[in-house]
């Protein structure tokens, strides 16, 4: 979907990890960053896609092939 173009590469990476069912803490460990960094990415993604951070997980799962 076109909204994927709004996301940075790092934000898409976070979406992919969320779509796999990882928590922010697990994603942070894999990415080599702090959990707060992943949480900030989640917030920015949700703002760009105009949804809450909980809806982001469902959106990521539904659009895995676009990420």
PDB file of N, CA and C in Angstrom:
ATOM      1  N   UNK A   1       0.825  -1.203   0.000  1.00  0.00           N
ATOM      2  CA  UNK A   1       0.000   0.000   0.000  1.00  0.00           C
ATOM      3  C   UNK A   1       0.867   1.265   0.000  1.00  0.00           C
ATOM      4  N   UNK A   2       0.344   2.347  -0.504  1.00  0.00           N
ATOM      5  CA  UNK A   2       1.154   3.563  -0.626  1.00  0.00           C
ATOM      6  C   UNK A   2       1.653   4.118   0.697  1.00  0.00           C
ATOM      7  N   UNK A   3       0.963   3.853   1.793  1.00  0.00           N
ATOM      8  CA  UNK A   3       1.408   4.388   3.081  1.00  0.00           C
ATOM      9  C   UNK A   3       2.757   3.816   3.507  1.00  0.00           C
ATOM     10  N   UNK A   4       3.139   2.679   2.969  1.00  0.00           N
ATOM     11  CA  UNK A   4       4.443   2.091   3.284  1.00  0.00           C
ATOM     12  C   UNK A   4       5.560   3.034   2.841  1.00  0.00           C
ATOM     13  N   UNK A   5       5.314   3.808   1.795  1.00  0.00           N
ATOM     14  CA  UNK A   5       6.321   4.734   1.293  1.00  0.00           C
ATOM     15  C   UNK A   5       6.620   5.855   2.279  1.00  0.00           C
ATOM     16  N   UNK A   6       5.743   6.062   3.251  1.00  0.00           N
ATOM     17  CA  UNK A   6       5.961   7.088   4.267  1.00  0.00           C
ATOM     18  C   UNK A   6       6.984   6.653   5.314  1.00  0.00           C
ATOM     19  N   UNK A   7       7.243   5.359   5.385  1.00  0.00           N
ATOM     20  CA  UNK A   7       8.088   4.812   6.441  1.00  0.00           C
ATOM     21  C   UNK A   7       9.558   4.749   6.028  1.00  0.00           C
ATOM     22  N   UNK A   8      10.430   5.003   7.004  1.00  0.00           N
ATOM     23  CA  UNK A   8      11.863   4.852   6.757  1.00  0.00           C
ATOM     24  C   UNK A   8      12.204   3.359   6.738  1.00  0.00           C
ATOM     25  N   UNK A   9      13.394   3.045   6.295  1.00  0.00           N
ATOM     26  CA  UNK A   9      13.837   1.649   6.272  1.00  0.00           C
ATOM     27  C   UNK A   9      13.818   1.058   7.683  1.00  0.00           C
ATOM     28  N   UNK A  10      14.228   1.835   8.658  1.00  0.00           N
ATOM     29  CA  UNK A  10      14.267   1.348  10.045  1.00  0.00           C
ATOM     30  C   UNK A  10      12.849   1.129  10.573  1.00  0.00           C
ATOM     31  N   UNK A  11      11.932   2.003  10.213  1.00  0.00           N
ATOM     32  CA  UNK A  11      10.536   1.827  10.624  1.00  0.00           C
ATOM     33  C   UNK A  11       9.936   0.582   9.978  1.00  0.00           C
ATOM     34  N   UNK A  12      10.274   0.328   8.722  1.00  0.00           N
ATOM     35  CA  UNK A  12       9.792  -0.898   8.066  1.00  0.00           C
ATOM     36  C   UNK A  12      10.375  -2.134   8.751  1.00  0.00           C
ATOM     37  N   UNK A  13      11.635  -2.039   9.183  1.00  0.00           N
ATOM     38  CA  UNK A  13      12.251  -3.149   9.899  1.00  0.00           C
ATOM     39  C   UNK A  13      11.490  -3.441  11.189  1.00  0.00           C
ATOM     40  N   UNK A  14      11.126  -2.398  11.918  1.00  0.00           N
ATOM     41  CA  UNK A  14      10.347  -2.572  13.146  1.00  0.00           C
ATOM     42  C   UNK A  14       9.008  -3.243  12.816  1.00  0.00           C
ATOM     43  N   UNK A  15       8.343  -2.788  11.759  1.00  0.00           N
ATOM     44  CA  UNK A  15       7.066  -3.392  11.358  1.00  0.00           C
ATOM     45  C   UNK A  15       7.215  -4.872  11.051  1.00  0.00           C
ATOM     46  N   UNK A  16       8.277  -5.229  10.351  1.00  0.00           N
ATOM     47  CA  UNK A  16       8.512  -6.641  10.021  1.00  0.00           C
ATOM     48  C   UNK A  16       8.662  -7.482  11.281  1.00  0.00           C
ATOM     49  N   UNK A  17       9.402  -6.959  12.246  1.00  0.00           N
ATOM     50  CA  UNK A  17       9.613  -7.704  13.490  1.00  0.00           C
ATOM     51  C   UNK A  17       8.314  -7.813  14.287  1.00  0.00           C
ATOM     52  N   UNK A  18       7.529  -6.751  14.308  1.00  0.00           N
ATOM     53  CA  UNK A  18       6.232  -6.798  14.991  1.00  0.00           C
ATOM     54  C   UNK A  18       5.309  -7.802  14.307  1.00  0.00           C
ATOM     55  N   UNK A  19       5.360  -7.836  12.989  1.00  0.00           N
ATOM     56  CA  UNK A  19       4.520  -8.778  12.231  1.00  0.00           C
ATOM     57  C   UNK A  19       4.883 -10.225  12.548  1.00  0.00           C
ATOM     58  N   UNK A  20       6.146 -10.451  12.919  1.00  0.00           N
ATOM     59  CA  UNK A  20       6.577 -11.800  13.314  1.00  0.00           C
ATOM     60  C   UNK A  20       6.174 -12.127  14.746  1.00  0.00           C
ATOM     61  N   UNK A  21       5.595 -11.151  15.435  1.00  0.00           N
ATOM     62  CA  UNK A  21       5.115 -11.396  16.790  1.00  0.00           C
ATOM     63  C   UNK A  21       6.098 -11.014  17.886  1.00  0.00           C
ATOM     64  N   UNK A  22       7.182 -10.334  17.528  1.00  0.00           N
ATOM     65  CA  UNK A  22       8.158  -9.934  18.538  1.00  0.00           C
ATOM     66  C   UNK A  22       7.650  -8.748  19.351  1.00  0.00           C
ATOM     67  N   UNK A  23       8.068  -8.680  20.591  1.00  0.00           N
ATOM     68  CA  UNK A  23       7.774  -7.532  21.439  1.00  0.00           C
ATOM     69  C   UNK A  23       8.790  -6.433  21.123  1.00  0.00           C
ATOM     70  N   UNK A  24       8.539  -5.240  21.637  1.00  0.00           N
ATOM     71  CA  UNK A  24       9.495  -4.143  21.450  1.00  0.00           C
ATOM     72  C   UNK A  24      10.857  -4.513  22.027  1.00  0.00           C
ATOM     73  N   UNK A  25      10.854  -5.167  23.167  1.00  0.00           N
ATOM     74  CA  UNK A  25      12.111  -5.559  23.807  1.00  0.00           C
ATOM     75  C   UNK A  25      12.877  -6.555  22.940  1.00  0.00           C
ATOM     76  N   UNK A  26      12.166  -7.538  22.384  1.00  0.00           N
ATOM     77  CA  UNK A  26      12.813  -8.535  21.531  1.00  0.00           C
ATOM     78  C   UNK A  26      13.329  -7.901  20.237  1.00  0.00           C
ATOM     79  N   UNK A  27      12.521  -7.017  19.659  1.00  0.00           N
ATOM     80  CA  UNK A  27      12.926  -6.329  18.428  1.00  0.00           C
ATOM     81  C   UNK A  27      14.166  -5.480  18.693  1.00  0.00           C
ATOM     82  N   UNK A  28      14.185  -4.796  19.816  1.00  0.00           N
ATOM     83  CA  UNK A  28      15.329  -3.961  20.172  1.00  0.00           C
ATOM     84  C   UNK A  28      16.600  -4.792  20.275  1.00  0.00           C
ATOM     85  N   UNK A  29      16.488  -5.939  20.900  1.00  0.00           N
ATOM     86  CA  UNK A  29      17.656  -6.813  21.050  1.00  0.00           C
ATOM     87  C   UNK A  29      18.186  -7.226  19.677  1.00  0.00           C
ATOM     88  N   UNK A  30      17.291  -7.619  18.769  1.00  0.00           N
ATOM     89  CA  UNK A  30      17.713  -8.028  17.431  1.00  0.00           C
ATOM     90  C   UNK A  30      18.312  -6.878  16.630  1.00  0.00           C
ATOM     91  N   UNK A  31      17.773  -5.677  16.826  1.00  0.00           N
ATOM     92  CA  UNK A  31      18.235  -4.509  16.082  1.00  0.00           C
ATOM     93  C   UNK A  31      19.468  -3.865  16.706  1.00  0.00           C
ATOM     94  N   UNK A  32      19.792  -4.257  17.942  1.00  0.00           N
ATOM     95  CA  UNK A  32      20.946  -3.697  18.624  1.00  0.00           C
ATOM     96  C   UNK A  32      20.711  -2.278  19.120  1.00  0.00           C
ATOM     97  N   UNK A  33      19.462  -1.985  19.496  1.00  0.00           N
ATOM     98  CA  UNK A  33      19.107  -0.657  20.002  1.00  0.00           C
ATOM     99  C   UNK A  33      18.353  -0.815  21.319  1.00  0.00           C
ATOM    100  N   UNK A  34      18.085   0.292  21.967  1.00  0.00           N
ATOM    101  CA  UNK A  34      17.316   0.272  23.210  1.00  0.00           C
ATOM    102  C   UNK A  34      15.836   0.068  22.923  1.00  0.00           C
ATOM    103  N   UNK A  35      15.133  -0.498  23.888  1.00  0.00           N
ATOM    104  CA  UNK A  35      13.687  -0.694  23.751  1.00  0.00           C
ATOM    105  C   UNK A  35      12.990   0.633  23.504  1.00  0.00           C
ATOM    106  N   UNK A  36      13.456   1.698  24.150  1.00  0.00           N
ATOM    107  CA  UNK A  36      12.822   3.007  23.953  1.00  0.00           C
ATOM    108  C   UNK A  36      12.955   3.482  22.506  1.00  0.00           C
ATOM    109  N   UNK A  37      14.030   3.089  21.836  1.00  0.00           N
ATOM    110  CA  UNK A  37      14.196   3.435  20.422  1.00  0.00           C
ATOM    111  C   UNK A  37      13.121   2.757  19.590  1.00  0.00           C
ATOM    112  N   UNK A  38      12.891   1.482  19.846  1.00  0.00           N
ATOM    113  CA  UNK A  38      11.845   0.754  19.127  1.00  0.00           C
ATOM    114  C   UNK A  38      10.475   1.358  19.451  1.00  0.00           C
ATOM    115  N   UNK A  39      10.247   1.680  20.711  1.00  0.00           N
ATOM    116  CA  UNK A  39       8.980   2.304  21.096  1.00  0.00           C
ATOM    117  C   UNK A  39       8.788   3.636  20.364  1.00  0.00           C
ATOM    118  N   UNK A  40       9.856   4.406  20.220  1.00  0.00           N
ATOM    119  CA  UNK A  40       9.775   5.667  19.476  1.00  0.00           C
ATOM    120  C   UNK A  40       9.462   5.420  18.007  1.00  0.00           C
ATOM    121  N   UNK A  41      10.089   4.415  17.415  1.00  0.00           N
ATOM    122  CA  UNK A  41       9.780   4.050  16.030  1.00  0.00           C
ATOM    123  C   UNK A  41       8.303   3.675  15.913  1.00  0.00           C
ATOM    124  N   UNK A  42       7.816   2.880  16.861  1.00  0.00           N
ATOM    125  CA  UNK A  42       6.402   2.476  16.835  1.00  0.00           C
ATOM    126  C   UNK A  42       5.490   3.689  16.880  1.00  0.00           C
ATOM    127  N   UNK A  43       5.816   4.644  17.727  1.00  0.00           N
ATOM    128  CA  UNK A  43       5.010   5.857  17.843  1.00  0.00           C
ATOM    129  C   UNK A  43       5.021   6.640  16.536  1.00  0.00           C
ATOM    130  N   UNK A  44       6.199   6.809  15.936  1.00  0.00           N
ATOM    131  CA  UNK A  44       6.299   7.549  14.679  1.00  0.00           C
ATOM    132  C   UNK A  44       5.561   6.835  13.544  1.00  0.00           C
ATOM    133  N   UNK A  45       5.665   5.518  13.504  1.00  0.00           N
ATOM    134  CA  UNK A  45       4.951   4.744  12.488  1.00  0.00           C
ATOM    135  C   UNK A  45       3.445   4.944  12.654  1.00  0.00           C
ATOM    136  N   UNK A  46       2.973   4.809  13.880  1.00  0.00           N
ATOM    137  CA  UNK A  46       1.540   4.959  14.152  1.00  0.00           C
ATOM    138  C   UNK A  46       1.065   6.355  13.762  1.00  0.00           C
ATOM    139  N   UNK A  47       1.870   7.371  14.050  1.00  0.00           N
ATOM    140  CA  UNK A  47       1.498   8.739  13.676  1.00  0.00           C
ATOM    141  C   UNK A  47       1.426   8.889  12.163  1.00  0.00           C
ATOM    142  N   UNK A  48       2.407   8.346  11.466  1.00  0.00           N
ATOM    143  CA  UNK A  48       2.419   8.443  10.007  1.00  0.00           C
ATOM    144  C   UNK A  48       1.241   7.711   9.380  1.00  0.00           C
ATOM    145  N   UNK A  49       0.858   6.581   9.976  1.00  0.00           N
ATOM    146  CA  UNK A  49      -0.235   5.777   9.426  1.00  0.00           C
ATOM    147  C   UNK A  49      -1.588   6.139  10.037  1.00  0.00           C
ATOM    148  N   UNK A  50      -1.570   7.103  10.958  1.00  0.00           N
ATOM    149  CA  UNK A  50      -2.781   7.588  11.621  1.00  0.00           C
ATOM    150  C   UNK A  50      -3.556   6.461  12.306  1.00  0.00           C
ATOM    151  N   UNK A  51      -2.851   5.757  13.179  1.00  0.00           N
ATOM    152  CA  UNK A  51      -3.475   4.690  13.956  1.00  0.00           C
ATOM    153  C   UNK A  51      -2.815   4.644  15.319  1.00  0.00           C
ATOM    154  N   UNK A  52      -3.420   3.884  16.231  1.00  0.00           N
ATOM    155  CA  UNK A  52      -2.765   3.755  17.534  1.00  0.00           C
ATOM    156  C   UNK A  52      -1.687   2.680  17.449  1.00  0.00           C
ATOM    157  N   UNK A  53      -0.825   2.645  18.441  1.00  0.00           N
ATOM    158  CA  UNK A  53       0.308   1.717  18.385  1.00  0.00           C
ATOM    159  C   UNK A  53      -0.132   0.256  18.459  1.00  0.00           C
ATOM    160  N   UNK A  54      -1.293  -0.015  19.030  1.00  0.00           N
ATOM    161  CA  UNK A  54      -1.784  -1.393  19.094  1.00  0.00           C
ATOM    162  C   UNK A  54      -2.280  -1.854  17.723  1.00  0.00           C
ATOM    163  N   UNK A  55      -2.890  -0.966  16.982  1.00  0.00           N
ATOM    164  CA  UNK A  55      -3.344  -1.297  15.632  1.00  0.00           C
ATOM    165  C   UNK A  55      -2.193  -1.539  14.685  1.00  0.00           C
ATOM    166  N   UNK A  56      -1.040  -1.013  15.042  1.00  0.00           N
ATOM    167  CA  UNK A  56       0.153  -1.161  14.211  1.00  0.00           C
ATOM    168  C   UNK A  56       0.556  -2.621  14.042  1.00  0.00           C
ATOM    169  N   UNK A  57       0.420  -3.400  15.082  1.00  0.00           N
ATOM    170  CA  UNK A  57       0.788  -4.818  15.007  1.00  0.00           C
ATOM    171  C   UNK A  57      -0.099  -5.532  13.991  1.00  0.00           C
ATOM    172  N   UNK A  58      -1.397  -5.277  14.045  1.00  0.00           N
ATOM    173  CA  UNK A  58      -2.323  -5.897  13.092  1.00  0.00           C
ATOM    174  C   UNK A  58      -2.037  -5.414  11.672  1.00  0.00           C
ATOM    175  N   UNK A  59      -1.777  -4.116  11.523  1.00  0.00           N
ATOM    176  CA  UNK A  59      -1.471  -3.568  10.204  1.00  0.00           C
ATOM    177  C   UNK A  59      -0.207  -4.210   9.643  1.00  0.00           C
ATOM    178  N   UNK A  60       0.817  -4.343  10.478  1.00  0.00           N
ATOM    179  CA  UNK A  60       2.087  -4.934  10.043  1.00  0.00           C
ATOM    180  C   UNK A  60       1.890  -6.369   9.564  1.00  0.00           C
ATOM    181  N   UNK A  61       1.099  -7.126  10.311  1.00  0.00           N
ATOM    182  CA  UNK A  61       0.837  -8.506   9.920  1.00  0.00           C
ATOM    183  C   UNK A  61       0.088  -8.604   8.609  1.00  0.00           C
ATOM    184  N   UNK A  62      -0.858  -7.704   8.419  1.00  0.00           N
ATOM    185  CA  UNK A  62      -1.671  -7.731   7.201  1.00  0.00           C
ATOM    186  C   UNK A  62      -0.899  -7.264   5.968  1.00  0.00           C
ATOM    187  N   UNK A  63       0.173  -6.497   6.168  1.00  0.00           N
ATOM    188  CA  UNK A  63       0.915  -5.924   5.042  1.00  0.00           C
ATOM    189  C   UNK A  63       2.366  -6.396   4.983  1.00  0.00           C
ATOM    190  N   UNK A  64       2.626  -7.566   5.517  1.00  0.00           N
ATOM    191  CA  UNK A  64       4.008  -8.092   5.568  1.00  0.00           C
ATOM    192  C   UNK A  64       4.703  -8.076   4.218  1.00  0.00           C
ATOM    193  N   UNK A  65       3.981  -8.442   3.173  1.00  0.00           N
ATOM    194  CA  UNK A  65       4.596  -8.549   1.857  1.00  0.00           C
ATOM    195  C   UNK A  65       5.019  -7.200   1.287  1.00  0.00           C
ATOM    196  N   UNK A  66       4.472  -6.126   1.794  1.00  0.00           N
ATOM    197  CA  UNK A  66       4.823  -4.777   1.331  1.00  0.00           C
ATOM    198  C   UNK A  66       6.016  -4.200   2.071  1.00  0.00           C
ATOM    199  N   UNK A  67       6.371  -4.802   3.181  1.00  0.00           N
ATOM    200  CA  UNK A  67       7.457  -4.278   4.004  1.00  0.00           C
ATOM    201  C   UNK A  67       8.760  -4.876   3.533  1.00  0.00           C
TER     202      UNK A  67
END
